[in-house]
GROMACS .gro file of C-alpha atoms in nm:
model
   83
    1ARG     CA    1  -0.423  -8.164   2.192
    2GLN     CA    2  -0.426  -8.524   2.337
    3LYS     CA    3  -0.153  -8.426   2.581
    4TYR     CA    4  -0.371  -8.138   2.738
    5ARG     CA    5  -0.711  -8.329   2.709
    6ALA     CA    6  -0.685  -8.434   3.083
    7VAL     CA    7  -0.587  -8.075   3.201
    8GLU     CA    8  -0.940  -7.966   3.009
    9GLN     CA    9  -1.165  -8.197   3.131
   10TRP     CA   10  -1.050  -8.143   3.491
   11MET     CA   11  -1.075  -7.769   3.433
   12GLU     CA   12  -1.416  -7.833   3.273
   13GLN     CA   13  -1.542  -8.031   3.584
   14TRP     CA   14  -1.402  -7.813   3.843
   15TRP     CA   15  -1.437  -7.435   3.666
   16TRP     CA   16  -1.683  -7.337   3.960
   17LEU     CA   17  -1.369  -7.382   4.234
   18SER     CA   18  -1.236  -7.047   4.082
   19ILE     CA   19  -1.554  -6.861   4.207
   20PRO     CA   20  -1.513  -6.941   4.620
   21TYR     CA   21  -1.092  -6.886   4.549
   22ALA     CA   22  -1.181  -6.548   4.429
   23SER     CA   23  -1.467  -6.438   4.699
   24VAL     CA   24  -1.210  -6.525   4.944
   25TYR     CA   25  -0.921  -6.343   4.750
   26ILE     CA   26  -1.109  -5.994   4.747
   27ILE     CA   27  -1.232  -6.007   5.086
   28ALA     CA   28  -0.842  -6.088   5.219
   29ILE     CA   29  -0.734  -5.767   5.067
   30PHE     CA   30  -1.056  -5.547   5.192
   31LEU     CA   31  -0.987  -5.718   5.488
   32GLY     CA   32  -0.595  -5.667   5.450
   33GLN     CA   33  -0.646  -5.307   5.403
   34ALA     CA   34  -0.878  -5.239   5.711
   35TRP     CA   35  -0.649  -5.393   5.891
   36MET     CA   36  -0.361  -5.181   5.798
   37ARG     CA   37  -0.574  -4.851   5.798
   38SER     CA   38  -0.638  -4.964   6.182
   39THR     CA   39  -0.252  -5.043   6.267
   40ASN     CA   40  -0.060  -4.733   6.245
   41ARG     CA   41   0.256  -4.926   6.239
   42LYS     CA   42   0.479  -4.857   5.947
   43TYR     CA   43   0.651  -5.141   5.748
   44GLU     CA   44   1.010  -5.060   5.620
   45LEU     CA   45   0.989  -5.265   5.295
   46ARG     CA   46   1.269  -5.130   5.086
   47VAL     CA   47   1.466  -5.424   5.069
   48TRP     CA   48   1.191  -5.692   4.981
   49LEU     CA   49   1.033  -5.467   4.721
   50VAL     CA   50   1.407  -5.437   4.549
   51LEU     CA   51   1.447  -5.809   4.613
   52TRP     CA   52   1.117  -5.891   4.414
   53ASN     CA   53   1.178  -5.624   4.165
   54ALA     CA   54   1.486  -5.790   4.109
   55SER     CA   55   1.385  -6.132   4.108
   56LEU     CA   56   1.090  -6.044   3.866
   57THR     CA   57   1.343  -5.894   3.636
   58ALA     CA   58   1.525  -6.174   3.596
   59PHE     CA   59   1.232  -6.420   3.568
   60SER     CA   60   1.151  -6.168   3.245
   61PHE     CA   61   1.483  -6.194   3.124
   62TRP     CA   62   1.540  -6.546   3.140
   63GLY     CA   63   1.135  -6.603   2.986
   64ALA     CA   64   1.251  -6.353   2.748
   65CYS     CA   65   1.593  -6.535   2.630
   66ARG     CA   66   1.375  -6.863   2.581
   67ALA     CA   67   1.088  -6.700   2.409
   68VAL     CA   68   1.233  -6.468   2.173
   69PRO     CA   69   1.473  -6.748   1.987
   70GLU     CA   70   1.189  -6.956   1.925
   71LEU     CA   71   0.984  -6.652   1.784
   72ILE     CA   72   1.238  -6.548   1.558
   73HIS     CA   73   1.229  -6.920   1.408
   74SER     CA   74   0.860  -6.940   1.399
   75ILE     CA   75   0.876  -6.638   1.193
   76ASP     CA   76   1.165  -6.711   0.963
   77HIS     CA   77   1.030  -7.051   0.912
   78TYR     CA   78   0.630  -7.067   0.904
   79GLY     CA   79   0.553  -6.697   0.872
   80PHE     CA   80   0.339  -6.442   1.125
   81VAL     CA   81   0.046  -6.598   1.118
   82TYR     CA   82   0.141  -6.933   1.262
   83SER     CA   83   0.371  -6.751   1.535
   0.00000   0.00000   0.00000
């Protein structure tokens, strides 16, 4: 618990930063959509999407390989509520 106290204090102090960041993100989404509609160029993204999905698959598999043994250990030794 004490290990994360500095992070908690920082988040309590700077929580308001999420509002302008989210606002800029939402504005960028709408401006990007409008810009894409105004241009009639088609982008060939199939290769990039395949690479993106493959990397997400590898990352998810790696995360599952790390998390599932810990979950099984927690349930086996401490019960479902602890896990």
